[in-house]
PDB file of C-alpha atoms in Angstrom:
ATOM      1  CA  MET A 239      37.988 -22.133  -0.407  1.00 45.00           C
ATOM      2  CA  ALA A 240      40.853 -21.623  -2.825  1.00 55.00           C
ATOM      3  CA  ILE A 241      42.464 -24.544  -4.575  1.00 78.00           C
ATOM      4  CA  TYR A 242      46.109 -24.051  -5.485  1.00 84.00           C
ATOM      5  CA  SER A 243      47.659 -25.555  -8.602  1.00 87.00           C
ATOM      6  CA  ARG A 244      50.505 -28.056  -8.546  1.00 87.00           C
ATOM      7  CA  PHE A 245      52.780 -25.196  -9.638  1.00 89.00           C
ATOM      8  CA  SER A 246      52.092 -23.235  -6.452  1.00 90.00           C
ATOM      9  CA  PRO A 247      54.318 -23.300  -3.349  1.00 89.00           C
ATOM     10  CA  TYR A 248      51.050 -23.473  -1.352  1.00 87.00           C
ATOM     11  CA  PHE A 249      49.818 -26.697  -2.979  1.00 89.00           C
ATOM     12  CA  ASN A 250      50.455 -28.880   0.126  1.00 87.00           C
ATOM     13  CA  THR A 251      49.407 -26.240   2.663  1.00 88.00           C
ATOM     14  CA  PRO A 252      46.151 -27.069   4.469  1.00 88.00           C
ATOM     15  CA  GLU A 253      43.264 -24.625   4.249  1.00 85.00           C
ATOM     16  CA  ASN A 254      40.158 -23.904   6.247  1.00 83.00           C
ATOM     17  CA  ASN A 255      37.142 -21.760   5.356  1.00 80.00           C
ATOM     18  CA  LEU A 256      38.897 -18.488   6.213  1.00 82.00           C
ATOM     19  CA  TYR A 257      42.591 -18.773   5.446  1.00 85.00           C
ATOM     20  CA  LEU A 258      45.606 -20.931   4.722  1.00 84.00           C
ATOM     21  CA  GLU A 259      47.147 -22.753   7.635  1.00 87.00           C
ATOM     22  CA  LEU A 260      50.897 -22.535   8.282  1.00 88.00           C
ATOM     23  CA  LEU A 261      52.886 -23.014   5.112  1.00 85.00           C
ATOM     24  CA  THR A 262      53.897 -26.582   4.412  1.00 86.00           C
ATOM     25  CA  ILE A 263      57.249 -26.254   2.640  1.00 87.00           C
ATOM     26  CA  ARG A 264      57.619 -28.167  -0.600  1.00 87.00           C
ATOM     27  CA  PRO A 265      61.315 -29.049  -0.582  1.00 87.00           C
ATOM     28  CA  VAL A 266      62.807 -29.428  -4.025  1.00 90.00           C
ATOM     29  CA  PRO A 267      65.003 -32.521  -4.030  1.00 90.00           C
ATOM     30  CA  ALA A 268      68.570 -32.235  -5.268  1.00 93.00           C
ATOM     31  CA  GLU A 269      69.226 -34.546  -8.190  1.00 94.00           C
ATOM     32  CA  ALA A 270      72.554 -35.663  -9.622  1.00 94.00           C
ATOM     33  CA  ASP A 271      71.638 -34.187 -13.001  1.00 94.00           C
ATOM     34  CA  ASP A 272      70.709 -30.686 -11.753  1.00 96.00           C
ATOM     35  CA  PHE A 273      72.791 -28.220 -13.696  1.00 94.00           C
ATOM     36  CA  GLU A 274      74.894 -25.447 -12.269  1.00 97.00           C
ATOM     37  CA  TYR A 275      73.993 -21.974 -13.489  1.00 98.00           C
ATOM     38  CA  VAL A 276      75.525 -18.538 -12.902  1.00 98.00           C
ATOM     39  CA  ILE A 277      72.843 -15.857 -12.624  1.00 98.00           C
ATOM     40  CA  GLN A 278      73.154 -13.379 -15.500  1.00 98.00           C
ATOM     41  CA  SER A 279      72.558  -9.631 -15.220  1.00 98.00           C
ATOM     42  CA  GLN A 280      69.166  -9.734 -17.000  1.00 98.00           C
ATOM     43  CA  TYR A 281      67.823 -11.862 -14.122  1.00 98.00           C
ATOM     44  CA  GLN A 282      69.003  -9.573 -11.308  1.00 97.00           C
ATOM     45  CA  HIS A 283      66.281  -9.636  -8.604  1.00 97.00           C
ATOM     46  CA  ARG A 284      63.966 -11.519 -11.034  1.00 97.00           C
ATOM     47  CA  PRO A 285      63.791 -15.271 -10.355  1.00 97.00           C
ATOM     48  CA  ASP A 286      60.430 -15.258 -12.143  1.00 97.00           C
ATOM     49  CA  LEU A 287      62.087 -14.301 -15.447  1.00 98.00           C
ATOM     50  CA  LEU A 288      64.643 -17.090 -15.128  1.00 98.00           C
ATOM     51  CA  ALA A 289      61.882 -19.576 -14.293  1.00 97.00           C
ATOM     52  CA  TYR A 290      59.982 -18.497 -17.392  1.00 97.00           C
ATOM     53  CA  ASP A 291      63.035 -18.842 -19.637  1.00 97.00           C
ATOM     54  CA  VAL A 292      64.061 -22.231 -18.204  1.00 96.00           C
ATOM     55  CA  TYR A 293      60.684 -23.854 -17.453  1.00 95.00           C
ATOM     56  CA  GLY A 294      58.203 -21.823 -19.512  1.00 94.00           C
ATOM     57  CA  ASN A 295      56.308 -20.801 -16.362  1.00 94.00           C
ATOM     58  CA  SER A 296      57.172 -17.735 -14.275  1.00 95.00           C
ATOM     59  CA  LYS A 297      55.157 -19.117 -11.349  1.00 94.00           C
ATOM     60  CA  LEU A 298      57.906 -21.676 -10.750  1.00 95.00           C
ATOM     61  CA  TRP A 299      60.308 -19.041  -9.381  1.00 96.00           C
ATOM     62  CA  TRP A 300      59.942 -20.598  -5.935  1.00 95.00           C
ATOM     63  CA  VAL A 301      61.440 -23.886  -7.184  1.00 96.00           C
ATOM     64  CA  ILE A 302      64.721 -22.150  -8.002  1.00 97.00           C
ATOM     65  CA  VAL A 303      64.805 -20.449  -4.616  1.00 95.00           C
ATOM     66  CA  GLN A 304      63.796 -23.585  -2.697  1.00 94.00           C
ATOM     67  CA  ARG A 305      66.456 -25.668  -4.464  1.00 95.00           C
ATOM     68  CA  ASN A 306      69.146 -23.105  -3.503  1.00 96.00           C
ATOM     69  CA  LEU A 307      68.311 -22.202   0.100  1.00 93.00           C
ATOM     70  CA  SER A 308      71.963 -22.368   1.113  1.00 93.00           C
ATOM     71  CA  VAL A 309      72.731 -19.530  -1.322  1.00 95.00           C
ATOM     72  CA  ILE A 310      69.471 -17.606  -1.674  1.00 95.00           C
ATOM     73  CA  ARG A 311      67.903 -16.524   1.616  1.00 94.00           C
ATOM     74  CA  ASP A 312      65.922 -13.602   0.204  1.00 95.00           C
ATOM     75  CA  PRO A 313      64.188 -14.618  -3.047  1.00 93.00           C
ATOM     76  CA  ILE A 314      64.543 -11.156  -4.576  1.00 95.00           C
ATOM     77  CA  TYR A 315      67.608  -9.355  -3.245  1.00 96.00           C
ATOM     78  CA  ASP A 316      69.890 -12.404  -3.067  1.00 96.00           C
ATOM     79  CA  PHE A 317      69.201 -13.121  -6.742  1.00 97.00           C
ATOM     80  CA  GLU A 318      72.323 -11.309  -7.916  1.00 97.00           C
ATOM     81  CA  PRO A 319      74.429 -11.643 -11.082  1.00 98.00           C
ATOM     82  CA  GLY A 320      77.415 -13.930 -10.612  1.00 97.00           C
ATOM     83  CA  THR A 321      75.702 -16.094  -7.977  1.00 97.00           C
ATOM     84  CA  ARG A 322      76.122 -19.818  -8.676  1.00 98.00           C
ATOM     85  CA  ILE A 323      72.931 -21.826  -8.260  1.00 98.00           C
ATOM     86  CA  PHE A 324      71.570 -25.215  -9.279  1.00 97.00           C
ATOM     87  CA  LEU A 325      68.555 -25.608 -11.540  1.00 97.00           C
ATOM     88  CA  PRO A 326      66.525 -28.815 -11.609  1.00 96.00           C
ATOM     89  CA  LYS A 327      66.017 -30.324 -15.039  1.00 95.00           C
ATOM     90  CA  LYS A 328      62.548 -29.669 -16.416  1.00 93.00           C
ATOM     91  CA  THR A 329      61.754 -33.399 -16.652  1.00 93.00           C
ATOM     92  CA  ASN A 330      62.701 -33.962 -12.988  1.00 92.00           C
ATOM     93  CA  LEU A 331      60.640 -30.933 -11.990  1.00 92.00           C
ATOM     94  CA  GLU A 332      57.606 -32.232 -13.859  1.00 90.00           C
ATOM     95  CA  LYS A 333      57.870 -35.545 -11.989  1.00 90.00           C
ATOM     96  CA  PHE A 334      58.281 -33.762  -8.654  1.00 89.00           C
ATOM     97  CA  LEU A 335      55.260 -31.520  -9.255  1.00 88.00           C
ATOM     98  CA  GLY A 336      53.179 -34.343 -10.682  1.00 82.00           C
ATOM     99  CA  VAL A 337      52.382 -32.682 -14.015  1.00 69.00           C
TER     100      VAL A 337
END
């Protein structure tokens, strides 16, 4: 049985001996101090690179997507330069993830 880290979008998803159950979404709460960011061309289709540069961990790409579901429906192809998104502060994210 696999154990997923707190950084994983699957952390709250139940497991059995064969597979993961249905995904339990980990909603990322909007905070008043989230900062607005305009996606730059070097991050086109690469939320993992932005997550690495902002949070120091590329595995947190899903946090950016989950926080911006009204703008980003497809986590790769909707990640386009010029798109305005909100990024949670690293300290708020650490509290949310429990690390």
